[in-house]
Short mmCIF file of N, CA and C and ligand atoms in Angstrom, two decimals:
data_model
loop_
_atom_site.label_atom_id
_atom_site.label_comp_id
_atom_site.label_asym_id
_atom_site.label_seq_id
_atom_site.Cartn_x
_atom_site.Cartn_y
_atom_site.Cartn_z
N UNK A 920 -7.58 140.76 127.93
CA UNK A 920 -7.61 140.53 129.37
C UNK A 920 -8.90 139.80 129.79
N UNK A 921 -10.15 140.19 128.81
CA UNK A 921 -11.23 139.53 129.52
C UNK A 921 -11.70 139.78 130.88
N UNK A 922 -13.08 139.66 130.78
CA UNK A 922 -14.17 140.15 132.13
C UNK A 922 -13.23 138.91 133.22
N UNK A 923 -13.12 139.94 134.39
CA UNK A 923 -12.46 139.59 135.35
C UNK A 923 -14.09 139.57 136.43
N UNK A 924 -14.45 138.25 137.33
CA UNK A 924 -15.35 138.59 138.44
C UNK A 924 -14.27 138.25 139.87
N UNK A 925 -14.80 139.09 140.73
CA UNK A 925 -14.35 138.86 142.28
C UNK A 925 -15.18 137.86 143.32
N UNK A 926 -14.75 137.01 143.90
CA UNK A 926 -15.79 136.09 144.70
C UNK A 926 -15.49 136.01 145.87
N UNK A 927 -15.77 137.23 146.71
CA UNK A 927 -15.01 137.23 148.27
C UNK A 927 -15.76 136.30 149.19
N UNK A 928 -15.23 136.31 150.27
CA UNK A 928 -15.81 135.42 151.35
C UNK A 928 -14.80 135.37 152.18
N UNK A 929 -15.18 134.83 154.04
CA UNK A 929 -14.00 134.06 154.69
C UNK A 929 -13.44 132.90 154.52
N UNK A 930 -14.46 132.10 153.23
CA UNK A 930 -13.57 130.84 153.18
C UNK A 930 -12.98 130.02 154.46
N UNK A 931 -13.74 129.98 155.45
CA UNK A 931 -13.23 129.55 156.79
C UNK A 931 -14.17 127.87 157.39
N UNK A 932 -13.87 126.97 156.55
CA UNK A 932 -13.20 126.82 154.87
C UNK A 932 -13.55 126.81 153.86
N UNK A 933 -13.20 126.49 152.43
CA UNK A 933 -13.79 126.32 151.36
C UNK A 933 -14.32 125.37 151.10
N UNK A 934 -16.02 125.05 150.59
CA UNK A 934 -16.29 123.66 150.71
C UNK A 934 -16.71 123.70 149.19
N UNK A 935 -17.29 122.11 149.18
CA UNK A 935 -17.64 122.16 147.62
C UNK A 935 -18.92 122.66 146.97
N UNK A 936 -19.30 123.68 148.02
CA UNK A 936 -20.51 124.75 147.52
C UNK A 936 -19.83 125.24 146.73
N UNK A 937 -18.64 126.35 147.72
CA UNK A 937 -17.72 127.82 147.02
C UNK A 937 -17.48 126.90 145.53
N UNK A 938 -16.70 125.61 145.62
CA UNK A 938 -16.06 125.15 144.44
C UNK A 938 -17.01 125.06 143.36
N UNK A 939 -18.28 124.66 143.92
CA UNK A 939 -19.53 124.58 142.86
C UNK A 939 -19.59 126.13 141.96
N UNK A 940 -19.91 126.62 142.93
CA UNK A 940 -20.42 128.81 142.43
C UNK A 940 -19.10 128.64 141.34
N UNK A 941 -17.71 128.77 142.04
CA UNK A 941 -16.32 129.04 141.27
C UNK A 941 -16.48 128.43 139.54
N UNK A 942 -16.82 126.88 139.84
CA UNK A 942 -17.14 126.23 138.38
C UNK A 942 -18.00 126.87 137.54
N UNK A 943 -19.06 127.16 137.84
CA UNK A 943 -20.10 127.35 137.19
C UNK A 943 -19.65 128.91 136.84
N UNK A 944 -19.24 130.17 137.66
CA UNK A 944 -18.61 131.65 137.36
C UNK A 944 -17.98 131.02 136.05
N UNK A 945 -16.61 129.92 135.98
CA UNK A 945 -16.12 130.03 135.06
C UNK A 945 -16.49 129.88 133.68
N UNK A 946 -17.65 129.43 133.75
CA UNK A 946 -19.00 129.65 132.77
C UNK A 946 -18.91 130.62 131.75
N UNK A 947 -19.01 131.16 132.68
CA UNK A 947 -19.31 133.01 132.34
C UNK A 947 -18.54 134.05 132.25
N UNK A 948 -17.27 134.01 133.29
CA UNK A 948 -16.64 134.76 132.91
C UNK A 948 -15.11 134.30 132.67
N UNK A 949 -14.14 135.31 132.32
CA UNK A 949 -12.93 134.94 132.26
C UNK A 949 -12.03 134.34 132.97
N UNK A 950 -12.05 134.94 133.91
CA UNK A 950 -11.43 134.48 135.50
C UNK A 950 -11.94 135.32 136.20
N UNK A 951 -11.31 134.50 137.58
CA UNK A 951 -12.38 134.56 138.85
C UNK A 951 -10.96 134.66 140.13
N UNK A 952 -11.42 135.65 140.56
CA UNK A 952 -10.43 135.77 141.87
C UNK A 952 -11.08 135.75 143.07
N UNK A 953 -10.58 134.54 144.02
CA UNK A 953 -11.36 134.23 145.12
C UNK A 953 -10.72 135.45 146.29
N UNK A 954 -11.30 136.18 146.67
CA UNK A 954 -10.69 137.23 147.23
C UNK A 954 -11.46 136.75 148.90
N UNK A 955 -10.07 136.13 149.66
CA UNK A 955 -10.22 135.66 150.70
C UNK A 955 -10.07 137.34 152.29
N UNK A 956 -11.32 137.59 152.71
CA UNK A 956 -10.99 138.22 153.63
C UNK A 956 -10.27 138.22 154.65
N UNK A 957 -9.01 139.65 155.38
CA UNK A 957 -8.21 138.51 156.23
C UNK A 957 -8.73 139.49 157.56
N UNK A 958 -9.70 140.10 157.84
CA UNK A 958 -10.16 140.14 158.97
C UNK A 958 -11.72 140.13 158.81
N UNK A 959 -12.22 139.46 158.98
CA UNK A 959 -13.75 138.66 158.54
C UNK A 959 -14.60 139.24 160.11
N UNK A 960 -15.74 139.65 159.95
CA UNK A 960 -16.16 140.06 161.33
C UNK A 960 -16.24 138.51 162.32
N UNK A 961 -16.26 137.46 161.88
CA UNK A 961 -16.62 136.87 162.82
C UNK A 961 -14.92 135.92 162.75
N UNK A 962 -14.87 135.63 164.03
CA UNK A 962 -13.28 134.70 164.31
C UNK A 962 -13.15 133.25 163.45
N UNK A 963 -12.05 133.66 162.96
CA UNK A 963 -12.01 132.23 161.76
C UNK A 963 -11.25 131.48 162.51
N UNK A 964 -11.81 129.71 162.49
CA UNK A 964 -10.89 128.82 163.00
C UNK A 964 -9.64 128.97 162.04
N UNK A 965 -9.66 128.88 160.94
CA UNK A 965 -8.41 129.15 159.99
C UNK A 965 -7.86 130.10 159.77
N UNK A 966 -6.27 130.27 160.07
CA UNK A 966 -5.77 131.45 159.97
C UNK A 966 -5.94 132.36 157.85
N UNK A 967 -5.36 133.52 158.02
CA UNK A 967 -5.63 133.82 156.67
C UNK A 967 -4.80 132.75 155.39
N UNK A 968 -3.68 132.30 156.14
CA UNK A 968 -2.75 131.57 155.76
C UNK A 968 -3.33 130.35 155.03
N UNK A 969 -3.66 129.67 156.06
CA UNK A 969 -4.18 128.32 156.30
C UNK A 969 -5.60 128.59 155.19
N UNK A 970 -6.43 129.33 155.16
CA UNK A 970 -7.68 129.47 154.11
C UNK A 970 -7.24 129.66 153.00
N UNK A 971 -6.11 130.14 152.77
CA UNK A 971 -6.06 130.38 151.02
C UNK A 971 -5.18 129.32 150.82
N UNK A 972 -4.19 129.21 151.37
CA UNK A 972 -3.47 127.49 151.01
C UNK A 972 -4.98 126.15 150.95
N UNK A 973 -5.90 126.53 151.52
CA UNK A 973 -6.59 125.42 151.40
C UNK A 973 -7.37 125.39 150.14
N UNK A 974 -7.86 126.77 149.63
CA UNK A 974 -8.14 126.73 148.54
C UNK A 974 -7.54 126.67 147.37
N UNK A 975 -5.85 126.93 147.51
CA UNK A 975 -5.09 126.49 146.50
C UNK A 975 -5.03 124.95 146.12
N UNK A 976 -4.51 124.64 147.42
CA UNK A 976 -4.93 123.42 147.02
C UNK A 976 -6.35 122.34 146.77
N UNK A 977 -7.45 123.26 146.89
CA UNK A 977 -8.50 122.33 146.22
C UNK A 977 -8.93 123.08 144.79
N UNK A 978 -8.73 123.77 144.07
CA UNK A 978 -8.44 123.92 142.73
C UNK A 978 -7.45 123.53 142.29
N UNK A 979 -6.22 123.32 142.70
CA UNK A 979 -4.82 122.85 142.05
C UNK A 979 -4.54 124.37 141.24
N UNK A 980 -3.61 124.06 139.79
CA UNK A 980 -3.26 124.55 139.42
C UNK A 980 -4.35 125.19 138.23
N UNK A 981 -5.00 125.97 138.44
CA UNK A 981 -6.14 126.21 137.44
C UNK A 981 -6.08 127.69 136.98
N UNK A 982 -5.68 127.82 135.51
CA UNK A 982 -5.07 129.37 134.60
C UNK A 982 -5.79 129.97 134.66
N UNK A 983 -7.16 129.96 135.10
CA UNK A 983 -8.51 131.10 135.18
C UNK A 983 -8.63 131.77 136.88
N UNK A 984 -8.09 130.70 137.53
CA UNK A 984 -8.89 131.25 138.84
C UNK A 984 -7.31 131.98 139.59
N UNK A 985 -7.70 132.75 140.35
CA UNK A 985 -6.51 133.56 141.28
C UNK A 985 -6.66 133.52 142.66
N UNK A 986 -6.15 133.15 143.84
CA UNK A 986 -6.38 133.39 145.23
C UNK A 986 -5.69 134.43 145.67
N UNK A 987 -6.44 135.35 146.40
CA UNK A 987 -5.62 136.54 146.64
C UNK A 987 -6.42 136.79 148.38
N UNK A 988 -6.16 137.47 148.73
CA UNK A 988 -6.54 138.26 150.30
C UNK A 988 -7.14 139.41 149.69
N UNK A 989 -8.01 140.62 150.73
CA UNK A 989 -8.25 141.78 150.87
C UNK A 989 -8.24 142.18 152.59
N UNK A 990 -8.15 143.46 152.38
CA UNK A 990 -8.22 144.11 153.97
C UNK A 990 -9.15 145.06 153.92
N UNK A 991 -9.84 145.33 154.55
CA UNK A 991 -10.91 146.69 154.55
C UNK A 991 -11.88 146.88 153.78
N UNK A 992 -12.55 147.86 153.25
CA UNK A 992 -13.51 147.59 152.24
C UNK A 992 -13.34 146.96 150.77
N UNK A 993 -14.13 145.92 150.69
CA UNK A 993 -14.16 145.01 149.52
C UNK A 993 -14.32 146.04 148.50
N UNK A 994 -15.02 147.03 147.97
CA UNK A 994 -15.03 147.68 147.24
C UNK A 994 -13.90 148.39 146.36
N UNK A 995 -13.29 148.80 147.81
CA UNK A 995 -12.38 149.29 147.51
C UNK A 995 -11.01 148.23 146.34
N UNK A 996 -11.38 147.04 147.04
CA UNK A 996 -10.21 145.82 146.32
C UNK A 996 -10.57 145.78 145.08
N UNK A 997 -12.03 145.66 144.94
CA UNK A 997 -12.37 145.30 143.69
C UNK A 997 -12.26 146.35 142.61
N UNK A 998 -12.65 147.65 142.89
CA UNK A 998 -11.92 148.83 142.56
C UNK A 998 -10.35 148.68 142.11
N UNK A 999 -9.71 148.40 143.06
CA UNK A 999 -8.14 147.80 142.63
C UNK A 999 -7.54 147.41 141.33
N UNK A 1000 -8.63 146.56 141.56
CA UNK A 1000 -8.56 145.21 140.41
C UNK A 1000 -9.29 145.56 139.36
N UNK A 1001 -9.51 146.61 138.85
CA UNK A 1001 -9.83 147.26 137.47
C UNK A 1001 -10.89 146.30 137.09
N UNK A 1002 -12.14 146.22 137.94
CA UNK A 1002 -13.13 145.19 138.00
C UNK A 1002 -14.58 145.81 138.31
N UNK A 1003 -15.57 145.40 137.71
CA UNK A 1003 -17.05 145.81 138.96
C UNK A 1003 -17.70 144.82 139.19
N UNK A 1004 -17.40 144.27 139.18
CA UNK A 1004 -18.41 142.43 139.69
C UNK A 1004 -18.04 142.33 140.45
N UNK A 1005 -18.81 142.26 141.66
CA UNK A 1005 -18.79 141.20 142.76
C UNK A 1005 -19.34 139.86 142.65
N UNK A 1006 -19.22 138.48 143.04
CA UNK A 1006 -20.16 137.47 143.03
C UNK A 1006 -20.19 136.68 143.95
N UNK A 1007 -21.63 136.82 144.47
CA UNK A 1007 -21.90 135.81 146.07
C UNK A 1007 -22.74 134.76 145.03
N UNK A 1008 -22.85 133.33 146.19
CA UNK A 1008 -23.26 132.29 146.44
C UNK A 1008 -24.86 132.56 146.99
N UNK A 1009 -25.80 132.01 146.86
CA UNK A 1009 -27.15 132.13 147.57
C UNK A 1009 -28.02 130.92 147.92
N UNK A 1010 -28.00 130.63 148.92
CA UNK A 1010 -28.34 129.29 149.38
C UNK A 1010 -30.28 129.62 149.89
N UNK A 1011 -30.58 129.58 150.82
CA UNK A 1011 -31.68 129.45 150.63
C UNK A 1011 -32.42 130.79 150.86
N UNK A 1012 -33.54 131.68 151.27
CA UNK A 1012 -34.09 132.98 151.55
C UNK A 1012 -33.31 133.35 152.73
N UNK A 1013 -32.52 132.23 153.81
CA UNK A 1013 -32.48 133.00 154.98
C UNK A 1013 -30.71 134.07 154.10
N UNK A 1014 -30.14 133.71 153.16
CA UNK A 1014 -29.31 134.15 152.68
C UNK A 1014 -29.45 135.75 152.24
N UNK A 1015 -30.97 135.63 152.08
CA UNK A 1015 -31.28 136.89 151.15
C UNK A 1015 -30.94 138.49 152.47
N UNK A 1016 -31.65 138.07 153.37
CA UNK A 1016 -31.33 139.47 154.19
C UNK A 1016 -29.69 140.12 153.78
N UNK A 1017 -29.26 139.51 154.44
CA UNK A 1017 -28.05 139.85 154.26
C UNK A 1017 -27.14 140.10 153.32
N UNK A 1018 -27.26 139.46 152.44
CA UNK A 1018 -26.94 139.80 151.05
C UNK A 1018 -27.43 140.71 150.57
N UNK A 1019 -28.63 141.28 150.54
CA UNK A 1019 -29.57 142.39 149.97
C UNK A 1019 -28.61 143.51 150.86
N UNK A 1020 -28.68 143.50 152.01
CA UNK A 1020 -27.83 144.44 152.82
C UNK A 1020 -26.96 144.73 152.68
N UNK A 1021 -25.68 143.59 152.23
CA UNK A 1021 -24.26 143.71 151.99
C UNK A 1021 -23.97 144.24 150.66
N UNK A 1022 -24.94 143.58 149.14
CA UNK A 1022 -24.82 144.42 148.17
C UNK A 1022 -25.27 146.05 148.07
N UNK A 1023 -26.11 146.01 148.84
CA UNK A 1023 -26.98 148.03 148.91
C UNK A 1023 -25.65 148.93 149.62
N UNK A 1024 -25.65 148.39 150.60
CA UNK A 1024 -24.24 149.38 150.81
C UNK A 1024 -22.75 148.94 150.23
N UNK A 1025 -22.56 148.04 149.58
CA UNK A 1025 -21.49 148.43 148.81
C UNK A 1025 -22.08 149.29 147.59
N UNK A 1026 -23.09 149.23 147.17
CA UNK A 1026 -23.59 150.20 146.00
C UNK A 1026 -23.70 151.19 146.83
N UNK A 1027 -23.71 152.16 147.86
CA UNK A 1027 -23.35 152.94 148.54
C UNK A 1027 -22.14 153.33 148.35
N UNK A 1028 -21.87 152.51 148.77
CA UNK A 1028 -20.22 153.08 148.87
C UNK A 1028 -19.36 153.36 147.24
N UNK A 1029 -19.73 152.46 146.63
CA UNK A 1029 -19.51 152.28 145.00
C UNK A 1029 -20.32 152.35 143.92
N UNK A 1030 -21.08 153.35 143.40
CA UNK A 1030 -22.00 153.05 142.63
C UNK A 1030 -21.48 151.91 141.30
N UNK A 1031 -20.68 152.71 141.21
CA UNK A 1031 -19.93 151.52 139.30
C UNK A 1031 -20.16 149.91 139.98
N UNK A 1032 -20.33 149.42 141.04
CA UNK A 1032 -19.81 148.08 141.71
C UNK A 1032 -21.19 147.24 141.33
N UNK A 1033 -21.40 146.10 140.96
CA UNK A 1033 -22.25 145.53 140.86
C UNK A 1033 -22.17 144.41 141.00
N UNK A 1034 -23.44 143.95 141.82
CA UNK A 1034 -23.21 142.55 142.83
C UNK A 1034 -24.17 141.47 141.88
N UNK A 1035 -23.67 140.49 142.05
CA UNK A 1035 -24.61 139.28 141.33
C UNK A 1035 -24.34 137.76 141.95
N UNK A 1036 -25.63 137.47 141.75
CA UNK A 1036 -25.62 136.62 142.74
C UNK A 1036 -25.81 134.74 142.60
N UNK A 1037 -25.20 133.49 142.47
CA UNK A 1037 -25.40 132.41 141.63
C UNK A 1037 -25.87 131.91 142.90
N UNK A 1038 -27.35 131.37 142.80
CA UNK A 1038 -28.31 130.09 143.35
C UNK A 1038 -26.47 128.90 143.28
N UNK A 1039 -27.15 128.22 145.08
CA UNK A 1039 -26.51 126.94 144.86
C UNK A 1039 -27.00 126.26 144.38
N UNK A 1040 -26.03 124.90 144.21
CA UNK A 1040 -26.26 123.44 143.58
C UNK A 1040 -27.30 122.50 144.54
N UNK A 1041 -28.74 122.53 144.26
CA UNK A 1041 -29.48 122.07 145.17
C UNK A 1041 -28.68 121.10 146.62
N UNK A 1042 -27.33 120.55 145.84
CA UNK A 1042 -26.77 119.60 146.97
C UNK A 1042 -25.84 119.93 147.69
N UNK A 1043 -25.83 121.43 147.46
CA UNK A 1043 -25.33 122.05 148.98
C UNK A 1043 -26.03 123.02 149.73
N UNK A 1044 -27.52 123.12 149.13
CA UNK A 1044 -28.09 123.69 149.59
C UNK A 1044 -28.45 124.02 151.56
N UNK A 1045 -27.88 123.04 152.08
CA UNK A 1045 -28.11 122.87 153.39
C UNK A 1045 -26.66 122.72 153.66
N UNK A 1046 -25.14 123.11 153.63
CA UNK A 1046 -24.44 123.03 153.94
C UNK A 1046 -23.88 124.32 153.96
N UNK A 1047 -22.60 124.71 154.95
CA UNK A 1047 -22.33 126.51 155.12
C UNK A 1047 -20.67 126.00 155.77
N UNK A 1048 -20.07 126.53 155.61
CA UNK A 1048 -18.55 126.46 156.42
C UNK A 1048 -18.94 126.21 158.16
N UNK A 1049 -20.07 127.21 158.29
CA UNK A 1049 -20.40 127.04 159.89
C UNK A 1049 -20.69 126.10 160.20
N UNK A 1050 -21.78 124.93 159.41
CA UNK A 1050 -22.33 123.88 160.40
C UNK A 1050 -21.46 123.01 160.07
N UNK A 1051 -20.44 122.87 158.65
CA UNK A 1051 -19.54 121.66 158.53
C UNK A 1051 -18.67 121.78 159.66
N UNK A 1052 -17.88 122.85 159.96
CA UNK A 1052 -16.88 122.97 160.70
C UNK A 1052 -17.85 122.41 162.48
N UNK A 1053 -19.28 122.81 162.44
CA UNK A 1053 -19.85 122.60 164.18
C UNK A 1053 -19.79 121.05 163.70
N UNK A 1054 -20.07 120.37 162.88
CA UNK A 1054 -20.15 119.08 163.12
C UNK A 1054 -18.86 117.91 162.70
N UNK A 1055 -17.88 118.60 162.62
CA UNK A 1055 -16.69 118.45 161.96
C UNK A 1055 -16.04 118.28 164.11
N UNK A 1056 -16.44 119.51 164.23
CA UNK A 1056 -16.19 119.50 166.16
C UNK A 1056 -15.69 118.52 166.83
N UNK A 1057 -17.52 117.96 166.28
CA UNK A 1057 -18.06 116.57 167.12
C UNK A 1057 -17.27 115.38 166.73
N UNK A 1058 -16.92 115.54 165.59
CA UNK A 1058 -16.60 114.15 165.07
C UNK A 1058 -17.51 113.79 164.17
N UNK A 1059 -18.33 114.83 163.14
CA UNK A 1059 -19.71 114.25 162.27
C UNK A 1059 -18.50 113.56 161.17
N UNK A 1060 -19.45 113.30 160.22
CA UNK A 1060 -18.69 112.91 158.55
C UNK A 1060 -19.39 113.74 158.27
N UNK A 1061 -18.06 114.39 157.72
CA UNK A 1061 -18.22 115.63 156.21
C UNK A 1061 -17.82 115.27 154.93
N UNK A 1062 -17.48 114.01 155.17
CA UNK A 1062 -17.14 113.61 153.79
C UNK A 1062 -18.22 114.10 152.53
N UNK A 1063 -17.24 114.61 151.64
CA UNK A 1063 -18.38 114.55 150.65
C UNK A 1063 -18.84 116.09 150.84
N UNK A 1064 -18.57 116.61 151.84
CA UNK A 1064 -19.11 118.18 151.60
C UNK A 1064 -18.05 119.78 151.62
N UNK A 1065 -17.31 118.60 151.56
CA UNK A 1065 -15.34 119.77 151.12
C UNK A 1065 -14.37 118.69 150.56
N UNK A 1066 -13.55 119.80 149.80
CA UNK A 1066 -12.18 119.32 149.40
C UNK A 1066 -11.74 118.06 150.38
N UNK A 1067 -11.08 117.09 150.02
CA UNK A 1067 -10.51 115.94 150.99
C UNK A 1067 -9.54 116.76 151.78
N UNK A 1068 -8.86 117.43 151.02
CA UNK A 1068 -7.37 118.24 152.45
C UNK A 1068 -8.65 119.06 153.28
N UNK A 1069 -9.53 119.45 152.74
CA UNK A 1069 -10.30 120.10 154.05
C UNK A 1069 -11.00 119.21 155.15
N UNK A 1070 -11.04 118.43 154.58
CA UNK A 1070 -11.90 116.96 155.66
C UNK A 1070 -10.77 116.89 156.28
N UNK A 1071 -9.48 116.74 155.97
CA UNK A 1071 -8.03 116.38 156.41
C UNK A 1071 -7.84 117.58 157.96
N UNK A 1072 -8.14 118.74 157.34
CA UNK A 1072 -7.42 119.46 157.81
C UNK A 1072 -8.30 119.60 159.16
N UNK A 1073 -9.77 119.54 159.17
CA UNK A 1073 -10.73 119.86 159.71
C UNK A 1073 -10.61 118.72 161.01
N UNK A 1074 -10.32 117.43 160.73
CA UNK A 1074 -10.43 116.56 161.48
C UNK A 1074 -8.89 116.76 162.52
N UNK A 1075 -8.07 117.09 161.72
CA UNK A 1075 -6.89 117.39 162.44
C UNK A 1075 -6.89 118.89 163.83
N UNK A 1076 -7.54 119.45 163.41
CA UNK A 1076 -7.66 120.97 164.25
C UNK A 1076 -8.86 120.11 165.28
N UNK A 1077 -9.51 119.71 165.19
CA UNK A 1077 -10.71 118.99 166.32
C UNK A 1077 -10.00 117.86 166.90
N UNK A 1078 -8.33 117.30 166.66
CA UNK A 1078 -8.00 116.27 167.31
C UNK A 1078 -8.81 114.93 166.71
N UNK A 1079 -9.15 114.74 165.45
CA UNK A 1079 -9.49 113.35 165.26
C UNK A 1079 -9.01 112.47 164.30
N UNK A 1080 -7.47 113.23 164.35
CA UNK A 1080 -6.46 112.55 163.88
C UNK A 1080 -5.15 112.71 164.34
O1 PNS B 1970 -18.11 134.50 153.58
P1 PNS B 1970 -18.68 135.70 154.28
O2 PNS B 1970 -18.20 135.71 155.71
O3 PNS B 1970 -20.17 135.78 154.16
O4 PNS B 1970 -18.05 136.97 153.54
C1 PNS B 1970 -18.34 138.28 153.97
C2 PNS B 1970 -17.37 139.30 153.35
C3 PNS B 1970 -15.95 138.97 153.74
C4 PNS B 1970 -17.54 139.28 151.85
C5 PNS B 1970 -17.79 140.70 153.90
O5 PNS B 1970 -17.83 140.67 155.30
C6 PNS B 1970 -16.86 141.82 153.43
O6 PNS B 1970 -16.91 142.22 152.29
N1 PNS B 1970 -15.97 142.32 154.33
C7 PNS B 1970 -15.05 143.38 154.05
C8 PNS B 1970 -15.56 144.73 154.61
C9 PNS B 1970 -16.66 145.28 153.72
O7 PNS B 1970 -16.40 145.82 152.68
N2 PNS B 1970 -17.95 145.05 154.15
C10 PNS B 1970 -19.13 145.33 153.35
C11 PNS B 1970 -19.62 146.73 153.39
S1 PNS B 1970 -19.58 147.56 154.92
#
């Protein structure tokens, strides 16, 4: 079966950071299940629907990786999934609060659960779903910093296509 890791997030959308972390996990481990949250504390322009179809289609058909949903505590999913890895993305220090926070209490809640964490690709270091999508709004170019169906999709929901 091989070491299974979990890589949650809202994916609201997936850009070619997440795809960066995903490549590089497959590094290391066996497969990798992008475990898309479907009630995320903050309001996703993309429905749960619409986020994991988007990430299907920017991996394609790939025998290692899995897209799946969770509801409620992540722990608990990953628990599920006969797994203890969690794995976040870490972009620059302002990343660290929160992450330090979000892994301590899932080790709260889960001791067996263990979080780990992959540095981005210096060249997304300044990019986040939030500011592509605020400047995606306006009408910026994102080219180049998501999947093309996400540039697609992004420009279409802002009316600039
Ligand atoms: O991409 P994000 O928005 O930073 O991902 C955050 C996410 C979805 C991983 C986190 O909010 C989460 O795990 N939510 C599920 C509820 C939960 O278990 N929260 C953490 C402990 S209270």
């Amino acid at each position: 079966m091989g070491k299974l890791v979990i890589y949650p997030g809202s994916f609201d959308p997936i850009t070619n950071g997440h795809l960066s972390i995903v490549r590089r996990a497959l590094l290391m481990f066996d497969s990798i299940t992008i475990a898309v949250a479907s009630n995320p504390t903050k309001k996703t322009l993309f429905t749960l629907d619409e986020r994991m179809e988007l990430i299907r289609e920017s991996i394609k058909n790939h025998d290692r990786i899995v897209v799946d949903s969770f509801n409620g505590l992540l722990v608990d999913y990953v628990e599920g999934k006969k797994t203890n890895i969690i794995l976040r993305g870490m972009r620059a220090l302002s990343d660290f609060e929160y992450e330090f926070q979000m892994s301590l209490m899932n080790r709260k809640l889960n001791k067996n659960i263990q979080t780990i964490f992959m540095m981005t690709d210096y060249k997304w270091l300044y990019t986040s779903s939030t500011i592509i999508k605020e400047a995606a709004r306006f009408g910026g170019a994102i080219k180049g910093l998501v999947p093309e169906i996400v540039c697609q999709k992004l420009k279409e929901k802002f009316g600039f296509q």
